[in-house]
Structure formats: structure tokens, C-alpha cells
Coordinates of C-alpha atoms in Angstrom, one line a residue:
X1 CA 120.0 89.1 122.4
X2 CA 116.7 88.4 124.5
X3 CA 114.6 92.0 124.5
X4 CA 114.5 93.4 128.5
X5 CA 110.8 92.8 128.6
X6 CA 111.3 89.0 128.0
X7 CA 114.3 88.3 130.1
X8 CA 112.7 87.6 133.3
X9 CA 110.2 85.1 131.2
X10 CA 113.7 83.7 129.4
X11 CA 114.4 80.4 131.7
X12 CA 111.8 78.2 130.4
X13 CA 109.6 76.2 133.1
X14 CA 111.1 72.8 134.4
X15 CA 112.3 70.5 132.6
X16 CA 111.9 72.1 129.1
X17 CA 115.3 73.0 127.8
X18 CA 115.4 76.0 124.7
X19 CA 116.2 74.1 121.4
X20 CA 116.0 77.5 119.4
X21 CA 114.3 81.0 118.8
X22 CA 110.9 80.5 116.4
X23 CA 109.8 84.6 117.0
X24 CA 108.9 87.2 119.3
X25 CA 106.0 90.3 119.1
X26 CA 104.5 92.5 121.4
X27 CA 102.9 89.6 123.4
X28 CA 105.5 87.2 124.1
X29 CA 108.5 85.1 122.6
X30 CA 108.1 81.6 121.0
X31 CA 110.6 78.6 121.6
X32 CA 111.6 75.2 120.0
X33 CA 111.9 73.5 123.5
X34 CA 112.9 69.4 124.4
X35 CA 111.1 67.6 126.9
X36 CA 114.0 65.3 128.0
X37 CA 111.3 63.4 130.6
X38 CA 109.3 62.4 127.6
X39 CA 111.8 62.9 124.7
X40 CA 110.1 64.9 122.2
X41 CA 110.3 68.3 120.7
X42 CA 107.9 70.6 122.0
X43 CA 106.4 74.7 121.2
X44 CA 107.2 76.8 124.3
X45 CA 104.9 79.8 124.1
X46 CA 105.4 82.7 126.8
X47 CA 102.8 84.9 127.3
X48 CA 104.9 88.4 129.2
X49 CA 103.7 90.5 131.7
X50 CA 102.4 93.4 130.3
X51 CA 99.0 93.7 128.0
X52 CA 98.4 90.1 128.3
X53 CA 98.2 90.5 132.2
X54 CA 94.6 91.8 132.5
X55 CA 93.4 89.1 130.0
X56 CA 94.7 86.2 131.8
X57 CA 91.6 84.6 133.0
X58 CA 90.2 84.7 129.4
X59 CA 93.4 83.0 128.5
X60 CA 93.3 80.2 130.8
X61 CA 89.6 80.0 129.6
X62 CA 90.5 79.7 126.3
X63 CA 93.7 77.5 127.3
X64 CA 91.2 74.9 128.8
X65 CA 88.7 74.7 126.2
X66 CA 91.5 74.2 123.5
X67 CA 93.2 71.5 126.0
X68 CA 90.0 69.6 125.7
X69 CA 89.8 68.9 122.4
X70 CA 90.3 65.8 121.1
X71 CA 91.5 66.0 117.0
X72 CA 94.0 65.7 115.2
X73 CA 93.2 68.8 112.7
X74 CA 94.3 70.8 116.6
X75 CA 97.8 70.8 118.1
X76 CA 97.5 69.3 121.2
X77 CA 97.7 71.6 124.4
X78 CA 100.7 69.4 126.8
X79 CA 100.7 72.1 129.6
X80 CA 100.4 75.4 131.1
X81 CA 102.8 76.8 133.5
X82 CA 101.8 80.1 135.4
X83 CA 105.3 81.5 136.8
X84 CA 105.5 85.5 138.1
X85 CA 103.4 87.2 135.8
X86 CA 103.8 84.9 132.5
X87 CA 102.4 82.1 131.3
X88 CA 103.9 79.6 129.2
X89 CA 101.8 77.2 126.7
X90 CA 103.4 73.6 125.8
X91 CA 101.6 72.4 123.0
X92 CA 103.1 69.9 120.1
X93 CA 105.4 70.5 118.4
X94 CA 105.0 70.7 114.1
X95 CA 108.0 70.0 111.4
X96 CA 107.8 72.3 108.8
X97 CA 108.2 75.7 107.4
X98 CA 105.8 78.7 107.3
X99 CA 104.0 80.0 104.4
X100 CA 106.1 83.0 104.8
X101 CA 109.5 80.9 105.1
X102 CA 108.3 79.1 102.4
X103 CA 108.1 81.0 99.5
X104 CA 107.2 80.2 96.4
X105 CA 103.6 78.4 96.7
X106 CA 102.7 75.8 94.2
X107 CA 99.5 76.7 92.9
X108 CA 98.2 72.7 92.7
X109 CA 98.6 72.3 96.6
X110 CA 97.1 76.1 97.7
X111 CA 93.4 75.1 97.4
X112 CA 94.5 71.7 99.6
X113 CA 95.8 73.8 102.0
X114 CA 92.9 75.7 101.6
X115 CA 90.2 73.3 103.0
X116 CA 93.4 71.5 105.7
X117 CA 93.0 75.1 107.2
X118 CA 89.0 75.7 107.2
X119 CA 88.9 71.9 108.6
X120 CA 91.1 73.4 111.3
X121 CA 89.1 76.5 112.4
X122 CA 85.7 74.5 112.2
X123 CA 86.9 72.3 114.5
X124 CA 88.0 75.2 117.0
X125 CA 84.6 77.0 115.9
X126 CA 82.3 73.8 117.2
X127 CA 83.8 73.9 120.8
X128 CA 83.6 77.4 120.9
X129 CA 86.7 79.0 120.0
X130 CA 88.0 81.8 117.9
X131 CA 91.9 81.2 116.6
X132 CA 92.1 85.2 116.1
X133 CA 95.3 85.3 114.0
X134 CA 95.5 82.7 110.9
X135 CA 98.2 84.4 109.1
X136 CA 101.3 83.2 106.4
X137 CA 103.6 83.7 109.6
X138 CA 101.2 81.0 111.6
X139 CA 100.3 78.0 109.0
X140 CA 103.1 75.4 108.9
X141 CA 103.6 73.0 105.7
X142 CA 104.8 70.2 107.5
X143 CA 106.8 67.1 106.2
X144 CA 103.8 65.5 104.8
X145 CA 103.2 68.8 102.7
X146 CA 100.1 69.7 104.7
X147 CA 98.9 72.5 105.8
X148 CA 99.3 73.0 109.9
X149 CA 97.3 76.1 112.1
X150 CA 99.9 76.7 114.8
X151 CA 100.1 79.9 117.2
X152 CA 96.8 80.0 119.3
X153 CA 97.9 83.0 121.2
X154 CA 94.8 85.1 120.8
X155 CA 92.5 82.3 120.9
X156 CA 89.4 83.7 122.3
X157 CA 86.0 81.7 123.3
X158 CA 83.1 83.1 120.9
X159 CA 80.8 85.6 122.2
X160 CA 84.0 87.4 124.8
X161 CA 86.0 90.2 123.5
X162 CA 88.6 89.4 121.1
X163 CA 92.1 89.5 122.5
X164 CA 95.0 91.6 121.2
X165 CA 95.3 92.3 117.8
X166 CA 96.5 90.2 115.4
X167 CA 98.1 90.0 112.2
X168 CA 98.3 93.9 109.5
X169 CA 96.1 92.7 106.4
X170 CA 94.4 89.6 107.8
X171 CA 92.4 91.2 110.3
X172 CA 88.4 91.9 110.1
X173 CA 87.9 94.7 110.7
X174 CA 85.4 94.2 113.5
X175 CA 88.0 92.5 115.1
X176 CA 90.5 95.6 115.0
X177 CA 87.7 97.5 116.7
X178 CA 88.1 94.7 119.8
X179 CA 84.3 93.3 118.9
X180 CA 82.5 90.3 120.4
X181 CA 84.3 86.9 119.4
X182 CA 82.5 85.5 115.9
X183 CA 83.7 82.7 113.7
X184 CA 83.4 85.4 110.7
X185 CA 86.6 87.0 111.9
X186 CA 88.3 83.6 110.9
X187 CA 86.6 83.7 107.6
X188 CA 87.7 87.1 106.6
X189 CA 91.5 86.0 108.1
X190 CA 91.0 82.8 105.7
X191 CA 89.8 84.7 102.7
X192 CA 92.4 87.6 103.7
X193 CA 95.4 84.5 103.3
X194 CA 93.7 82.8 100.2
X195 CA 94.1 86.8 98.4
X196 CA 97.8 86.8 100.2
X197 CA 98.6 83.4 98.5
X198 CA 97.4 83.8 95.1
X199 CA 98.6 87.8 94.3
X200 CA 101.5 88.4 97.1
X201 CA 99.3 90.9 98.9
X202 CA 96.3 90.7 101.8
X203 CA 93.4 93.0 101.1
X204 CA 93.6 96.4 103.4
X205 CA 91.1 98.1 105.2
X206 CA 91.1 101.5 103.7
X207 CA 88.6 103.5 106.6
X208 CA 85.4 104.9 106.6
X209 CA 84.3 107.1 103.8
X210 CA 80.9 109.0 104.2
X211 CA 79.3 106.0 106.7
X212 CA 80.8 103.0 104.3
X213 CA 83.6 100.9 105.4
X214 CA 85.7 100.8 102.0
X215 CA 88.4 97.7 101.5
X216 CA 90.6 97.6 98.4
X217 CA 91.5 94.1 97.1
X218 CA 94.9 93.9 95.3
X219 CA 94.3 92.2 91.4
X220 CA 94.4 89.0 90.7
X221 CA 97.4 87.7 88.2
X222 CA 96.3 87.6 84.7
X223 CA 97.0 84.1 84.3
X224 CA 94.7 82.0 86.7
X225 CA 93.3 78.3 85.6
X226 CA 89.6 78.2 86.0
X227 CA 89.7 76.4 89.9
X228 CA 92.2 79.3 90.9
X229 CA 89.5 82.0 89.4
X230 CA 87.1 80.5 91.2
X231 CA 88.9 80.2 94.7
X232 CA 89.5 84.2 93.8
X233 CA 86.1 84.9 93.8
X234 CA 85.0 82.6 97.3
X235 CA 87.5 84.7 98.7
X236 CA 86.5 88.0 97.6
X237 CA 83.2 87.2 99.8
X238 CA 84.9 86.1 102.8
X239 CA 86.5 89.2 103.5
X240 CA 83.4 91.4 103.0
X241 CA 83.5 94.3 105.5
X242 CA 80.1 93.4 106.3
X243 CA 80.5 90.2 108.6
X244 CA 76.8 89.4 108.4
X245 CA 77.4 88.8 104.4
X246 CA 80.1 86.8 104.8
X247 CA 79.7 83.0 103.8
X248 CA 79.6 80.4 106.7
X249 CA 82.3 78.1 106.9
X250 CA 80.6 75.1 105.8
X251 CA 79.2 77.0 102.8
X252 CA 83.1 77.7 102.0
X253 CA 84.1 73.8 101.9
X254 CA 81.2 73.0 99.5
X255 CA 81.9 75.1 97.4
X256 CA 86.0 74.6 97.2
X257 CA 85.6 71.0 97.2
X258 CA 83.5 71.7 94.1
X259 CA 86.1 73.9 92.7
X260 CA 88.8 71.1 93.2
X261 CA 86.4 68.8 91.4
X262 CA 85.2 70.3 88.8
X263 CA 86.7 73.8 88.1
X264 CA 83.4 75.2 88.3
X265 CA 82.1 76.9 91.5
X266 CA 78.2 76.4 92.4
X267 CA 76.2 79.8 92.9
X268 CA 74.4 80.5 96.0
X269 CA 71.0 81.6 95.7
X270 CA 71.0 85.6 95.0
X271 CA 74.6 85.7 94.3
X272 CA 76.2 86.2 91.0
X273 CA 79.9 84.5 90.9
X274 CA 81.1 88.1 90.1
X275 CA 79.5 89.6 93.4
X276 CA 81.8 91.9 95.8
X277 CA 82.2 93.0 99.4
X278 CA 79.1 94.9 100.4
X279 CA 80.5 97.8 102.5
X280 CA 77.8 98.7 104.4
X281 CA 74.7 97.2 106.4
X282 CA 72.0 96.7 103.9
X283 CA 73.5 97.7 101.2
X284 CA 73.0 95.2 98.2
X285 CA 76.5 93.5 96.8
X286 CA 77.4 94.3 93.1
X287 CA 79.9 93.5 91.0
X288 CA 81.7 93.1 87.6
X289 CA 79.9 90.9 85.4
X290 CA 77.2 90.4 87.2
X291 CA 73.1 91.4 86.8
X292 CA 73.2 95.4 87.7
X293 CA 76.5 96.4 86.4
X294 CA 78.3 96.2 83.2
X295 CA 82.3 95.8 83.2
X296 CA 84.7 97.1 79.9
X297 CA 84.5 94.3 77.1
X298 CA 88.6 94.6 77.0
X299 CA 88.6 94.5 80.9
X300 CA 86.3 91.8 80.8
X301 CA 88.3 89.6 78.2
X302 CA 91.7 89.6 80.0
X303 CA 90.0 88.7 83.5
X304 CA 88.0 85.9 81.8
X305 CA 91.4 84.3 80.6
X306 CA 91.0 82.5 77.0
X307 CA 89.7 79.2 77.3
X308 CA 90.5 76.5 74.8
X309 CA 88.1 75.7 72.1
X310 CA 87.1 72.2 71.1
X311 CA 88.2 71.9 67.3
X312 CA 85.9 68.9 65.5
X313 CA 88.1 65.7 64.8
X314 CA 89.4 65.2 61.7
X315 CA 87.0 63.7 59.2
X316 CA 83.8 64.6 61.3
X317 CA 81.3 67.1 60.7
X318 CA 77.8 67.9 61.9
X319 CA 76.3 66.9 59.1
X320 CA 72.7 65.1 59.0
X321 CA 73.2 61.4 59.1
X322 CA 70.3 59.0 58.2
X323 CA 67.5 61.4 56.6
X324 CA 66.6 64.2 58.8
X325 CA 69.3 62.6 61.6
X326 CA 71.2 65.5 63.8
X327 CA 70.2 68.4 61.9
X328 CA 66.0 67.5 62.5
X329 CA 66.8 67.1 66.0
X330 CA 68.4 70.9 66.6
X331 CA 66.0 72.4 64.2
X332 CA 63.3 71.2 66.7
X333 CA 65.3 72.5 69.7
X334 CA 65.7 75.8 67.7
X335 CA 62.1 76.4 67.8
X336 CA 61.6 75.5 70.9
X337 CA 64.1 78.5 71.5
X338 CA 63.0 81.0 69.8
X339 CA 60.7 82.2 72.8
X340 CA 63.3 82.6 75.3
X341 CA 65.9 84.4 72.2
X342 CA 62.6 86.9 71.7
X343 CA 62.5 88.0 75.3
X344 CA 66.5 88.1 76.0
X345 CA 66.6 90.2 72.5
X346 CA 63.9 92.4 73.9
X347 CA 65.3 92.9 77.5
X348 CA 68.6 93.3 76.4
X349 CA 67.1 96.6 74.0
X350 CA 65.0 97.7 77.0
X351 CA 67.9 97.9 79.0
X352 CA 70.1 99.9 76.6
X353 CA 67.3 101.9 76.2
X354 CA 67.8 102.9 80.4
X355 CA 71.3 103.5 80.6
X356 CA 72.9 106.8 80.6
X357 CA 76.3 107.2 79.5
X358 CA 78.6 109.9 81.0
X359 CA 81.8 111.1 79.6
X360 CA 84.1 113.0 81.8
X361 CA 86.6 115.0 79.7
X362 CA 88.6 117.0 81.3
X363 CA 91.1 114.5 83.3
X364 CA 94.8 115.4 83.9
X365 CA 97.3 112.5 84.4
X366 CA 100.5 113.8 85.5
X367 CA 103.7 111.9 86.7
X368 CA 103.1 110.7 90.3
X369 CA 99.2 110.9 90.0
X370 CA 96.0 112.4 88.4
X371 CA 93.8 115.0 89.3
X372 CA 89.8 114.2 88.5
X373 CA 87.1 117.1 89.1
X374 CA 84.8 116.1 92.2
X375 CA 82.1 113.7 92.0
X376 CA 79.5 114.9 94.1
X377 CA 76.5 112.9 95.9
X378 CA 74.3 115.0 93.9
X379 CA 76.0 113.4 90.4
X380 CA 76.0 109.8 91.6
X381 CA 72.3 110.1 92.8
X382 CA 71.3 111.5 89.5
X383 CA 73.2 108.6 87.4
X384 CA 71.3 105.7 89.7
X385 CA 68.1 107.3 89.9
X386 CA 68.1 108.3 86.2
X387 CA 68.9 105.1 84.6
X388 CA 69.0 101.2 85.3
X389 CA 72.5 101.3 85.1
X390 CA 74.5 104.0 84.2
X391 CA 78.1 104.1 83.3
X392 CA 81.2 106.7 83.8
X393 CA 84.1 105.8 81.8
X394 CA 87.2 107.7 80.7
X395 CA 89.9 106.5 78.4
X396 CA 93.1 108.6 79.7
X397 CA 95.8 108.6 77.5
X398 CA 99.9 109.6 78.2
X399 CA 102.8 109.4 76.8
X400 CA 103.7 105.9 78.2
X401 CA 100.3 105.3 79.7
X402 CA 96.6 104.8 78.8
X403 CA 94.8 104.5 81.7
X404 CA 90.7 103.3 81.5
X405 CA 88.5 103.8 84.5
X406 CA 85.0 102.8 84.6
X407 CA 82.3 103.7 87.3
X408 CA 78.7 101.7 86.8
X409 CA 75.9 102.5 89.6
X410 CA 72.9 101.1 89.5
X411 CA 69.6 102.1 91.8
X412 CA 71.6 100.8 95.0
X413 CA 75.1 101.1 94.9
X414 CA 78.4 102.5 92.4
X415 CA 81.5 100.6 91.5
X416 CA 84.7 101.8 90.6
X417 CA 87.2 99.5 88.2
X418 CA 90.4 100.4 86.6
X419 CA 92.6 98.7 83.7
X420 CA 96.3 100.0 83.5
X421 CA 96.9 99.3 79.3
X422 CA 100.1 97.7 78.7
X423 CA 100.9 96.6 82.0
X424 CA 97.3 94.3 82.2
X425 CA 94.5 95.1 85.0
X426 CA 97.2 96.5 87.4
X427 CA 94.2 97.0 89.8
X428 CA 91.0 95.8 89.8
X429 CA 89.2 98.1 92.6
X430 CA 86.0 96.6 93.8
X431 CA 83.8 98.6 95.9
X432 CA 80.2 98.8 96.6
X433 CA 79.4 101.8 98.4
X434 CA 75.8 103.5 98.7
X435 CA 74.7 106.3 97.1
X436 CA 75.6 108.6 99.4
X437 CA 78.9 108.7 99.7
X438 CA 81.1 111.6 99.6
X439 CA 83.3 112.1 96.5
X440 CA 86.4 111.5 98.5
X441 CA 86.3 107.9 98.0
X442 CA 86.8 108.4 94.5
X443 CA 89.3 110.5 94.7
X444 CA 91.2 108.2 97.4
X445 CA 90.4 105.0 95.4
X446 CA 91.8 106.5 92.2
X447 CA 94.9 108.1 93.9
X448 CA 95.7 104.6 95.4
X449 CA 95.2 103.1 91.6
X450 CA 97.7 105.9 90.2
X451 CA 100.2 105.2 92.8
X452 CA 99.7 101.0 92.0
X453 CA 100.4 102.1 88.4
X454 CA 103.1 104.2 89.4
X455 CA 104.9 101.3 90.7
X456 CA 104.8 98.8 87.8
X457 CA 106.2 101.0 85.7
X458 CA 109.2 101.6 88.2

């Protein structure tokens, strides 16, 4: 049955004839349509009267600068037909199914489809345009197995407002707030899809708490080869709140096409691999293994996965060969080492020396949740100030749970982990906040954690 709002808009412009239904929303419908003059299978967009009416000249814009380009990584833009008050796009027409009809994503092909996609949106970016709404429901894996960015319906040139909102969980969040057009919105929507495709769920926006824009990452599965670790971590920066942290584009390719190479991912200059989502303006990024905070050994092992180690062949040992041979050679290197061992050894006891280490006793985990007493401003500002890093940690245990949470702040920020025993790192919370923010993220962030428990033991 075709919605009332859409029936006027039904009859597709001459001489396309409806082939089938691909989806509706709240901006329009979407048709598999034949051109019989030309015989070939077509995408029938319609754009309803409505919300879309007053952004019509931006459309058309946005219509004739995608029309114009000339690429193959961009479906091609056959026509626009204006008729009452819709507008109907004709563009090519892809074979395939969606990520979301797809199911089941091989991991070898995600980090290919990876790169297809950022090829895409580059491509848009250099002539000016925004896509708006990369999402499962609009990337096609067509015949070929590649990846395909279809659905340009909020396609906005840079620098106007954004138009519409676009997909729950792969939106920026300046873009929910109807911001000026930038090519970071695509990168968080990228990064947001990457998350989507390696745990099941897109990060979410959790609000404003005491100035800091606060967004909760969903954990990564326990048992991720090195290259899929590392793609993790790339997209842990592209959906930063903070667009102005987010990594270009280009950066992004580098990097995966490094990852794809060699499982190993380089490290931009004043980022750790471990660094997270800064959630404010000018507030450093920290994260979980990196310089300035210190993760849970146990937490630590699991995440770093078990990597295989390189038994000696049979029959071979290091043993000196010809005189002073192999074993001459390290002892020189050794030496020469000793320096550098001194002053690690030294720094590592000067920074024990620093830290503070808090115990909070009197935690209550009941069924559906757990009730912590308040963390005030006053208490974080007193752990950062007071030591180089200091570390909250409580090891709750129940009757079918033990739950560990860990807090480390250092002199510009505070982070919050979680490890759920027996069911793995159930969540892995990552968020930098500053100093002074009000206790209530802690309590929302650990109420959100209990509830993620809650529901893998269901």
C-alpha cells in the first residue's frame, strides 16, 4: 500500500515504468524503475512535498554538482524531473544487496570495502560535496563483491547547512545539530559503519554532561586478528565528538592500506594507537594503553589477544658459533643498552612513586543495576592534581557476577573502563572528559555498563 503523502508522487515521470519498491522514510520513496527508451534498469528517487520543499534549491545545487562528475567510484546522475512539488532523481542503477540485507560480513572483504567507500566520499569531497548519510541501509555489495555508496538524498555542498537528518547511530553529532557542511561528518559516518560492521552496533551519542559531549563505543569482539584491531582503533578516532580531531580522509587510507599490508598500523605524530575520542575542545585525548593512563593487566591481556610465539626449529639453538660468533655480537648490543634500561628502570620507579591509588569500598550491585556513592568534581580534581596518574578501581563481586571497573585520570582528563568476568570485556567505555565534569557521567556511564551486563547474562 503506497503511504497518502506519497501517492500524488506514485506515477513515476515519463517513460520510467516501477520495476519494484527499494524503501521509503520521512523524505521520500525509492524505486527500481526500467527505462524502456534506453533499456536499462534505473534508481527512481522521489523527493515529497513536505520538509524537502524549502530545501529545494540546495537540492538542485547539490543535484548539479553531483551530475558533473565524471568517475566511476560515483553513480551517475541520468536526470531530474521537477513535477508538482517533488522531485524525482534518475541515477544508475547498482546490482547487489545492502550491508543490512546482507548479513553476515566476511571479515577478509570488510577492510576492502573499507577503502571502496572512503575512495567514494573523497571523490564527492573534492568537488565539494557532502554525501550526509553513509549507512549499512545505503552501501550496496554489488555482483563484483564491491562495495557501492548509493542514496545521495542529503547530499549537501560543503560549507551550506546540512540537509535532513540522516541515519540513528551514524550521525556526527554536529551534523544532528544542522551545522555547516564538512567532510568530517562523512568520517565520523565512516568510522560509525566500520564500529557497526565489526561488533553489530554504531557508537551513540550519549548528550552533554557538565560542558563535554560524552559518546559510548560498543566493545570490540574478543577475537580480532591484528589488521581488524587495528581498523578498530582508526575508527575509534574517526568518530571523535570533536570534529576538529578527527583524522582527514587521506590520513585514513594511509593508514588502512598499511593495515591490509602489513597488520601493523603507523602512528601519527602525538598519537598513541590506544588514543580515544577527545570530548571536548581542547581537551587532550587519552586512552587505554597509552602514555598517561594505565589499563587492568587482565583487561589488558584479553584485548591484546595472544599472539603466536616463534618456537626455535628443531636442532637449532643460539649458541656461539665460530669463537665469540652470535653471543659476542648481543653482548656488545647489551652494553650499548644498558643506558636506555637505566633510565626506563628509573622512570618507571619515578612514576610509581606519583600515583595515588584509591579504593572505593562500599559498592552495591543489585539485580538490574548498581548503586556507586557520588564522585564529586572536588574528588577527580584532587586524584589528577595529586598524582601523575592516579587510579580508581573496584573489584565487585556477586553471586554470578564479578564486575571490575577502573577509572585512571591524569593532569587533563579521567577515563572510565569496565571488564564483565566471565562473560569477557562486555564493555569497554572509553571517555575522555575534563576535569570538571559532574559526577553524573559516572553514574550514567556505569548504569549503561550494568544494563550491557544485564543483557548477556539474559
Amino acid at each position: 500500500m503506497i503511504p497518502k503523502r506519497f501517492s500524488r508522487s506514485f506515477r513515476l515521470p515519463r517513460p520510467y515504468k516501477a520495476v519494484a519498491r527499494l524503501g521509503s522514510g520521512g523524505e521520500g520513496e525509492c524505486w527500481r524503475a526500467y527505462d524502456p527508451l534506453l533499456e536499462r534498469d534505473v534508481v527512481a528517487k522521489c523527493y515529497s512535498s513536505g520538509g524537502i520543499a524549502r530545501d529545494q534549491p540546495v537540492l538542485m545545487q547539490s543535484l548539479s554538482l553531483l551530475a558533473q562528475i565524471n568517475s566511476p567510484l560515483v553513480p551517475t546522475v541520468h536526470a531530474v524531473v521537477v513535477r508538482r512539488r517533488a522531485v524525482w532523481v534518475i541515477s544508475r542503477f547498482v546490482e547487489g544487496q545492502s550491508l543490512v540485507d546482507r548479513g553476515g560480513l566476511p571479515v577478509e572483504r570488510q577492510l576492502d570495502w573499507v577503502i571502496e567507500l572512503l575512495r567514494q566520499l573523497d571523490a564527492l569531497h573534492m568537488e565539494g560535496l557532502l554525501h550526509g548519510d553513509l549507512a549499512p541501509g545505503n552501501v550496496v555489495i554489488d555482483t563484483n563483491g564491491g562495495a557501492q555508496l548509493i542514496d545521495f538524498g542529503l547530499i549537501t555542498p560543503l560549507g551550506k547547512p546540512v540537509m535532513g537528518a540522516g541515519t540513528e547511530g551514524f550521525q556526527a553529532p554536529e551534523h544532528r545539530a544542522r551545522q555547516l557542511a564538512e567532510p568530517s561528518m562523512d568520517v565520523f559516518a565512516l568510522g560509525a559503519l566500520i564500529i557497526w560492521m565489526i561488533s553489530g552496533d554504531p557508537p551513540k551519542v550519549l548528550g552533554r554532561f557538565g560542558g563535554a559531549l560524552v559518546t559510548h563505543i560498543p566493545s570490540p569482539p574478543l577475537d580480532l586478528d591484528v589488521a581488524h584491531r587495528r581498523l578498530w582503533r582508526s575508527a575509534e578516532a574517526m568518530v571523535t565528538p570533536n570534529p576538529s580531531q578527527r583524522p582527514s580522509l587521506s590520513r585514513i587510507e594511509q593508514t588502512l592500506l598499511a593495515v591490509g599490508k602489513t597488520g601493523a598500523i603507523p602512528v601519527a605524530p602525538g598519537r598513541s594507537p590506544g588514543s580515544t575520542q577527545s570530548l571536548a575542545p581542547g581537551i587532550p585525548a587519552a586512552g587505554i594503553g597509552t602514555p598517561g593512563s594505565t589499563q587492568n593487566p587482565a583487561t589488558a591481556k584479553k584485548f591484546a589477544g595472544s599472539e603466536p610465539s616463534r618456537a626455535p626449529a628443531e636442532g637449532k639453538f643460539d649458541a656461539p658459533v665460530g669463537g665469540l660468533g652470535r653471543w659476542a655480537r648481543w653482548h656488545h648490543r647489551l652494553w650499548l643498552l644498558l643506558p636506555a634500561l637505566a633510565v626506563a628502570g628509573f622512570m618507571a620507579v619515578e612514576s610509581l612513586q606519583r600515583s595515588v591509588f584509591i579504593t572505593v569500598a562500599d559498592w552495591q550491585i543489585a539485580e538490574r543495576g548498581l548503586s556507586a556513592p557520588l564522585i564529586t568534581e572536588e574528588t577527580l580534581l584532587q586524584m589528577a592534581t595529586t598524582a601523575a596518574q592516579a587510579h580508581w578501581r573496584v573489584d565487585s563481586d556477586g553471586r554470578d557476577e564479578q564486575l571490575a571497573l577502573s577509572l585512571t585520570c591524569d593532569r587533563s582528563s579521567c577515563q572510565l573502563s569496565a571488564e564483565h568476568r566471565g562473560y569477557g570485556p562486555v564493555h569497554w567505555h572509553q571517555s575522555t572528559v575534563d576535569q570538571e565534569t559532574s559526577a553524573m557521567l559516572w553514574t550514567a556511564a556505569i548504569t549503561d555498563l550494568m544494563d550491557t551486563a544485564s543483557r548477556h547474562e539474559r
